[in-house]
XYZ file of C-alpha atoms in Angstrom:
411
model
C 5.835 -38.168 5.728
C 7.400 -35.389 7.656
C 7.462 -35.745 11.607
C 4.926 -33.296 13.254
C 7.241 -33.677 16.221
C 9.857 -31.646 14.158
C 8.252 -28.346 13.565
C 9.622 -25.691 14.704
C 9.199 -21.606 14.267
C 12.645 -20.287 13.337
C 13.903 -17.565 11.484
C 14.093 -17.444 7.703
C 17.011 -15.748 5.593
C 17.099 -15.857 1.355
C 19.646 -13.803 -0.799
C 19.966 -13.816 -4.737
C 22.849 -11.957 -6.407
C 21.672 -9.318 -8.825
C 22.230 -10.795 -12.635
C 24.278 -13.933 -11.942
C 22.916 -15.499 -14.858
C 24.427 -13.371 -17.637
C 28.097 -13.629 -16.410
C 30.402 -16.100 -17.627
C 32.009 -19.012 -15.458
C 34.805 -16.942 -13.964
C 32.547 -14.030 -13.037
C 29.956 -16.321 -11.358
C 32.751 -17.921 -8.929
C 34.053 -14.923 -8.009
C 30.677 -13.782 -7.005
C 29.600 -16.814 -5.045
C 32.804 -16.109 -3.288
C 32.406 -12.774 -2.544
C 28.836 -13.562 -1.359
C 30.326 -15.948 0.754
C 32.711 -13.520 2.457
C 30.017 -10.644 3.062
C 27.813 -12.826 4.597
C 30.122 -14.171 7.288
C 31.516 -10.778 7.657
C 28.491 -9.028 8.321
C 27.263 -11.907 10.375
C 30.294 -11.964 12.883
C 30.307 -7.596 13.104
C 26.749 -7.797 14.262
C 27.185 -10.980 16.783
C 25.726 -13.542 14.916
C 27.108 -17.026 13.380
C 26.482 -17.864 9.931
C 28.721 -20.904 10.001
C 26.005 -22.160 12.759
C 22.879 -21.359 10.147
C 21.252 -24.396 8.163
C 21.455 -23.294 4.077
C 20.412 -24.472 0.935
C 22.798 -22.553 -1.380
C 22.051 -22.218 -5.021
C 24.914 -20.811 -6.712
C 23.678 -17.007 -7.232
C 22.042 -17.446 -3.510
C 21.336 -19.284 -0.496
C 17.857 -20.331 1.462
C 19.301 -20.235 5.480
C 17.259 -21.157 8.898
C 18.305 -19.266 11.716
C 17.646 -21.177 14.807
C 18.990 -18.958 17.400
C 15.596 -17.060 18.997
C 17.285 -14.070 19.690
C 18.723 -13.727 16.103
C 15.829 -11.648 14.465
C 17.141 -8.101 15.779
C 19.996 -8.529 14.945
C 19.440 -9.717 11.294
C 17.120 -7.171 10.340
C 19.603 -4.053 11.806
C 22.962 -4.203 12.441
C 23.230 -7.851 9.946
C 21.855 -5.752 6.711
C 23.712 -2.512 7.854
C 27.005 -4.540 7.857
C 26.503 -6.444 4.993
C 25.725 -3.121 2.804
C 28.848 -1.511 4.019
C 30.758 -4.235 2.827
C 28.958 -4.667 -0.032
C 30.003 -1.174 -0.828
C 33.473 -1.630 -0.052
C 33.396 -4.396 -2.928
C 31.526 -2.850 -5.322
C 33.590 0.868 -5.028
C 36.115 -0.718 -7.369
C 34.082 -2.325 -9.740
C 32.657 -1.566 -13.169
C 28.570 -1.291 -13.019
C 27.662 -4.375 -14.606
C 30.346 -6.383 -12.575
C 29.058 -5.467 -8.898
C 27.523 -7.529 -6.445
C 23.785 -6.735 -5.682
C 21.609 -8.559 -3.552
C 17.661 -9.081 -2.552
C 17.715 -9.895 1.213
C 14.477 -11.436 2.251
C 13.972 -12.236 5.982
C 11.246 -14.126 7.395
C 9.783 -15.251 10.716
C 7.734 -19.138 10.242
C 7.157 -23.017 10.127
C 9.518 -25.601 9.152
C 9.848 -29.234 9.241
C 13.023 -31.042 7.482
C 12.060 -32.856 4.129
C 13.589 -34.966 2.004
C 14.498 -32.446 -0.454
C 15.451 -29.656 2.252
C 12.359 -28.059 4.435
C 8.557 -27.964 4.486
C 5.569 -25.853 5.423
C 4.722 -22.424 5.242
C 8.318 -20.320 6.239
C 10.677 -21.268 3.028
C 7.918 -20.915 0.522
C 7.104 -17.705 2.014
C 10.117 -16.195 1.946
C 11.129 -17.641 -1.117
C 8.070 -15.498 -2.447
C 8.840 -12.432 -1.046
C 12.587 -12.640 -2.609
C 11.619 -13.329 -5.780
C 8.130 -10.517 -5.766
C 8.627 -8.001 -8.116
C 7.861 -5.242 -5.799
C 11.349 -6.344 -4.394
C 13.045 -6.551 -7.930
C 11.623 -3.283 -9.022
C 13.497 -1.297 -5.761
C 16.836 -2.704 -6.941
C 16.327 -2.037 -10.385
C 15.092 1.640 -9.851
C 18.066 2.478 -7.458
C 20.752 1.665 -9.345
C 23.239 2.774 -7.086
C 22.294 0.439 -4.274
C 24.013 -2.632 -3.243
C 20.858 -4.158 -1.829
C 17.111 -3.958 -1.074
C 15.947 -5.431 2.564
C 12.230 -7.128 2.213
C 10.280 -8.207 5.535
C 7.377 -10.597 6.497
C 4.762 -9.301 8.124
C 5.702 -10.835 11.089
C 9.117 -9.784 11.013
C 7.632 -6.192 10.669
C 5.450 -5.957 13.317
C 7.554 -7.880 16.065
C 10.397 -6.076 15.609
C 10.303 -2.813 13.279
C 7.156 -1.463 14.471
C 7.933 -2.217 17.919
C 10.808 0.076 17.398
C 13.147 -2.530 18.724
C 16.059 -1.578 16.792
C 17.461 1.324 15.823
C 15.281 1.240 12.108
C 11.424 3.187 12.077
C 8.572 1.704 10.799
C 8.651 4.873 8.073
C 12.367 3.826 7.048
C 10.171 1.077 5.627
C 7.676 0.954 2.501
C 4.681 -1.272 2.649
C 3.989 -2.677 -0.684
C 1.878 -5.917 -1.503
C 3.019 -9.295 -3.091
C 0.515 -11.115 -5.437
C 1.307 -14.068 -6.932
C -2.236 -15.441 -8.271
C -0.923 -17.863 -10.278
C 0.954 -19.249 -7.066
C -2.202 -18.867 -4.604
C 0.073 -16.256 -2.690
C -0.972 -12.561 -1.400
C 0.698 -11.283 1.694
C 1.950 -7.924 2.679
C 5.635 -7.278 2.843
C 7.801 -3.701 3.763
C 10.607 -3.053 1.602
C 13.737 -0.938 2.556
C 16.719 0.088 0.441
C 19.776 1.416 2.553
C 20.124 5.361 1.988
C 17.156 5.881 0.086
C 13.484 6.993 1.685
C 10.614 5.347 1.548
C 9.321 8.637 -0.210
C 11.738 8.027 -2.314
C 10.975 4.602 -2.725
C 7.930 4.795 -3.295
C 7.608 7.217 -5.648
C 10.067 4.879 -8.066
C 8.510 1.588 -7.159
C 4.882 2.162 -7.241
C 2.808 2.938 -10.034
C 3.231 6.209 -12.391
C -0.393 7.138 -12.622
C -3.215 7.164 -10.922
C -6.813 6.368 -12.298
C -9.719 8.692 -10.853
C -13.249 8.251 -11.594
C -16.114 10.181 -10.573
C -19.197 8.599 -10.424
C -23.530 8.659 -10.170
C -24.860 6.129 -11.967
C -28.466 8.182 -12.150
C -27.305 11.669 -13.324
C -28.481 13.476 -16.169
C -26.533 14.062 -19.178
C -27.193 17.878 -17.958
C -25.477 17.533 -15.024
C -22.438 15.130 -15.815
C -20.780 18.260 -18.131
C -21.137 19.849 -14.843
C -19.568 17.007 -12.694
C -16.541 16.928 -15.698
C -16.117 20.503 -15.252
C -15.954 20.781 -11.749
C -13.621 17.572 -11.187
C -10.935 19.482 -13.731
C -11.038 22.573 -12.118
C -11.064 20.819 -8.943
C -7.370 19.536 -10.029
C -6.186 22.638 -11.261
C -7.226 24.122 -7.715
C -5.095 21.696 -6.186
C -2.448 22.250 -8.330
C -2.128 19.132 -10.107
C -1.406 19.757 -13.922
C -1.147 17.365 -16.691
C -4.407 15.850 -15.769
C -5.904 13.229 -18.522
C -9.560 12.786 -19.049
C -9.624 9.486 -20.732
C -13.776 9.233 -21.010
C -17.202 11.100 -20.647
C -19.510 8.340 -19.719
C -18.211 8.356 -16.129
C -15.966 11.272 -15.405
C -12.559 9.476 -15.855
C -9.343 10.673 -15.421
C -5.468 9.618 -15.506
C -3.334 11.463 -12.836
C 0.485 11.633 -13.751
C 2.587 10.752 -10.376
C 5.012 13.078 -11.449
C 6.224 14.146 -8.178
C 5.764 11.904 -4.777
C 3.376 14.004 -3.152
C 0.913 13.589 -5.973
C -1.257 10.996 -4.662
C -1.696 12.292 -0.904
C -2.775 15.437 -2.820
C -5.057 13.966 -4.982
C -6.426 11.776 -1.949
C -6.392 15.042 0.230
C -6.539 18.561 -1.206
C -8.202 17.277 -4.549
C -10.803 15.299 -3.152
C -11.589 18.557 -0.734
C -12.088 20.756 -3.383
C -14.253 18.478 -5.348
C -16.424 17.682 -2.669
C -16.968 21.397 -2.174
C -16.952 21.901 -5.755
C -19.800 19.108 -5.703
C -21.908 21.170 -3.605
C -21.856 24.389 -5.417
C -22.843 22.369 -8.979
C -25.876 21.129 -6.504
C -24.733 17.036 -6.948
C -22.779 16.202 -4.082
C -23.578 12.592 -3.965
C -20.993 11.183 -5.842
C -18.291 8.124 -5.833
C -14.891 8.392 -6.808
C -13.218 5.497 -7.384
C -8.775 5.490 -7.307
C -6.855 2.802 -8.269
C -3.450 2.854 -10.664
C -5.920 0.691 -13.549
C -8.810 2.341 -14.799
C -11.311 -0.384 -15.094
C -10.669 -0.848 -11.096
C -11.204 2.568 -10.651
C -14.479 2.596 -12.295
C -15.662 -0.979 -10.262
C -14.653 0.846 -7.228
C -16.742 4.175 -7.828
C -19.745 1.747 -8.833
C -19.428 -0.765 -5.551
C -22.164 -1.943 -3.169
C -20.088 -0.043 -0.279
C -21.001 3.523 -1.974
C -24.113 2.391 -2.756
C -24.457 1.476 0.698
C -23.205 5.166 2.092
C -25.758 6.954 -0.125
C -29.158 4.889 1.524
C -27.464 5.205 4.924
C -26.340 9.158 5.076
C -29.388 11.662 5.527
C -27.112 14.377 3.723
C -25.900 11.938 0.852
C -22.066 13.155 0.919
C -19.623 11.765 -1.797
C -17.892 9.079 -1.276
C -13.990 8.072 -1.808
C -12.969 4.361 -2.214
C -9.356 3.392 -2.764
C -7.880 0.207 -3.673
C -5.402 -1.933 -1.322
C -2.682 -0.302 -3.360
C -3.380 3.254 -2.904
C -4.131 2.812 0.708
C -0.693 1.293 1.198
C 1.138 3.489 -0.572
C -0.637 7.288 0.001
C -2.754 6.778 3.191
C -1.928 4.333 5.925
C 0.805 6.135 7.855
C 0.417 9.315 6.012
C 0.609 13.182 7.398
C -0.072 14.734 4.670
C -2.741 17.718 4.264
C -6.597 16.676 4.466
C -5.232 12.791 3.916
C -6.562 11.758 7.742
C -5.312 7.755 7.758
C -7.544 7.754 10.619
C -10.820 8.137 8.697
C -10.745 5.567 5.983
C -12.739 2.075 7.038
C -11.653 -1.132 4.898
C -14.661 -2.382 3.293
C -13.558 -5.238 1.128
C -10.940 -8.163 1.601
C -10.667 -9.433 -2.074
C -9.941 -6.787 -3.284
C -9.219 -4.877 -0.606
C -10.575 -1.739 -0.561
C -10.863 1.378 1.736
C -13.659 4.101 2.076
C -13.693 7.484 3.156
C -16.650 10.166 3.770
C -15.764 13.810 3.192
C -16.631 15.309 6.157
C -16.953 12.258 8.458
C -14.036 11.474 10.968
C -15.333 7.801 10.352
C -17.596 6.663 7.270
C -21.195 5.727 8.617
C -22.283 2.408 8.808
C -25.228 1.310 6.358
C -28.582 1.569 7.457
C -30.612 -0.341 5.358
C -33.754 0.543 7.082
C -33.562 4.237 5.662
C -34.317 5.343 2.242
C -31.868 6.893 0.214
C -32.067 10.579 -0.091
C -33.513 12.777 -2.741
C -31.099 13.981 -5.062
C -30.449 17.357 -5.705
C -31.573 17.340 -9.453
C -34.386 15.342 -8.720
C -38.096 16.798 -9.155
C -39.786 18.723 -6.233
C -42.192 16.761 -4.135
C -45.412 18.003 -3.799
C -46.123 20.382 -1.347
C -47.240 18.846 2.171
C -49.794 20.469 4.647
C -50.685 21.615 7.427
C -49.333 24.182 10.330
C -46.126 25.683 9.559
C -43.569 26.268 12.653
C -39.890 26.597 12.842
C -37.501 24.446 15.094
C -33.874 25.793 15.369
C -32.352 25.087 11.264
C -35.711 22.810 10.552
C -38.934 24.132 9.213
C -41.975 21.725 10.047
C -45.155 21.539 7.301
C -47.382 19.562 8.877
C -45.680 15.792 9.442
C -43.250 17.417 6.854
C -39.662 18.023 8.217
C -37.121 20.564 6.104
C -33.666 20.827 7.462
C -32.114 19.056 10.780
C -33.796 19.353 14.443
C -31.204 19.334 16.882
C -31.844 18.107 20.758
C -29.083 18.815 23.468
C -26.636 19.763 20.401
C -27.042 16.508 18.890
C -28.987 15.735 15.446
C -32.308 14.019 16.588
């Protein structure tokens, strides 16, 4: 039974060579060489000592525990930059199939020695970020590169987003690692040397988007009118090759064809819908945008719209976005009519983020009010009683039409 006494927080490094598997014997020892040699000299050009560092190598990579506690900045700047320039160096001379290409994974965590190496938390979690396919899919869609950098969480926020080195936070791209079958989900920021995170981005993440727009109560009349509206809204926002995929509930498939797709749709789409809404006299709706349809569609039907539509008097639409969207097109963004600022997360598992048109925060549900009349809806009978006119309101009685306002504010 490991020693309690023995845990310790220490820094976590993990490499694995690009396609060691498919070379033959010679080509494999040359590369667990070379890995060898660009480790210790990247290690000694940015101050640090590899030959001090605890490893568990494994022939196409190595597991390493950094015990030194002021180690971390200098193995998430100046330890990648080196190790990429001499990476480069190697690789200049080398046929495409014969370079060496690393995942870098670098980790802050708990340890205790074991009998078959280390326990706790830190090496599996590393180990998972190395080995996520977020991380596999940025080397394989930068060919060019001789590695791609992943970070912890932890690593992230103590170092990068405390702009302790000379890296930014947006030199980084947040992307999410979800192993079900493994019981692991953590966020992780991924960074290939030379390229953007724009860039990155745009190749890593998914290639569509799924939109759908959503009342569960409106008339067949009105949904051609919803479907009309939502396509010309796209147009209007000039984003083409737009793919509606059903008529039940206003679905539609959104080509990422460019990397500024998605903050449009999420910004300049959604503002001419909602205004598009309005004009078509149904602005109560939910749009739903994740990169799967279905999830889109369980997203546009959720409690948390719902929720919006009983608690806001003027019954605005509402925009929920899935953990993935959020990462990739909001959080962080400056990009037209996006507004990071104004989404609220409403959901854990999934994780999901809402945003009201027209609301610099979403309002809270209020469960004590009823939800409002819908546009299409039948008139109520007329109330009454003296008639008298208050600012934008007209009073019938103990009828109220329009808002009152007191002291500027909405009473």
């Amino acid at each position: 039974m490991p020693d309690h006494k023995e845990f310790s927080r220490v820094l976590f490094v993990a490499a694995d060579a690009w396609r060691y598997g498919g070379r033959d014997g010679r080509q494999q020892a040359e590369l667990q060489e070379a890995l060898v040699d660009a480790v210790n000299a990247a290690g000694q050009a940015s101050g640090l000592d590899p030959a001090s560092w605890e490893r568990q190598d494994a022939g196409d990579g190595f597991l390493a525990i950094v015990r030194d506690n002021g180690a971390e900045l200098a193995l998430v700047d100046p330890f990648v930059r080196e190790l990429n320039a001499w990476l480069a160096r190697f690789n200049h001379v080398r046929r495409a199939d014969t370079r060496l290409r690393l995942r870098l994974a670098i980790h802050h965590g708990g340890v205790v020695p074991a009998a078959c190496g280390y326990a706790a938390d830190g090496a599996v979690h590393v180990g998972r970020l190395l080995n996520s396919d977020p991380v596999r899919a940025a080397l394989d869609a930068v060919p060019e590169a001789n590695l791609v950098q992943v970070v912890s969480e932890s690593i992230y926020h103590g170092s990068v987003r405390q702009c302790l080195t000379d890296l930014y936070p947006e030199d980084f791209t947040e992307v999410l690692v979800d192993m079900p079958g493994k019981g692991f989900r953590a966020a992780a920021w991924i960074r290939v040397p030379g390229t953007s995170a724009e860039q990155l981005s745009s190749l890593t993440g998914p290639e569509t988007l799924a939109v759908c727009v959503r009342r569960p109560d409106l008339p067949a009349a009105l949904a051609d009118s919803v479907g009309r509206a939502a396509l010309a809204s796209f147009d209007a926002a000039g984003i083409s090759a737009v793919e509606k995929i059903s008529n039940w509930d206003n679905d539609f498939v959104v080509p990422l064809s460019a990397p500024d797709t998605g903050s449009r749709v999420l910004g300049v789409w959604v503002d001419h819908l909602t205004r598009a809404l309005a004009e078509a006299g149904c602005p109560a709706m939910s749009i739903g945008i994740d990169s799967d349809v279905a999830a889109a569609r369980q997203l546009a039907a959720s409690q948390a719209a719902a929720a919006i539509f009983a608690g806001a008097a003027d019954a605005p639409p509402v925009l929920i976005v899935s953990g993935e969207v959020h990462r990739r097109f909001v959080a962080g963004s400056s990009a037209r009519m996006v507004a990071p600022e104004s989404f609220r997360r409403v959901g854990t598992e999934p994780e999901s983020w809402l945003r009201v048109p027209g609301y610099s925060l979403p309002p809270e549900p209020r469960p004590d009010r009823p939800a409002p009349t819908p546009a299409w809806a039948p008139a109520s009978a007329p109330h009454h009683g003296p008639v008298s006119n208050i600012g934008q309101a007209t009073i019938h009685g103990d009828h109220i039409t329009g808002n009152v306002y007191r002291d500027g504010r909405m009473a």
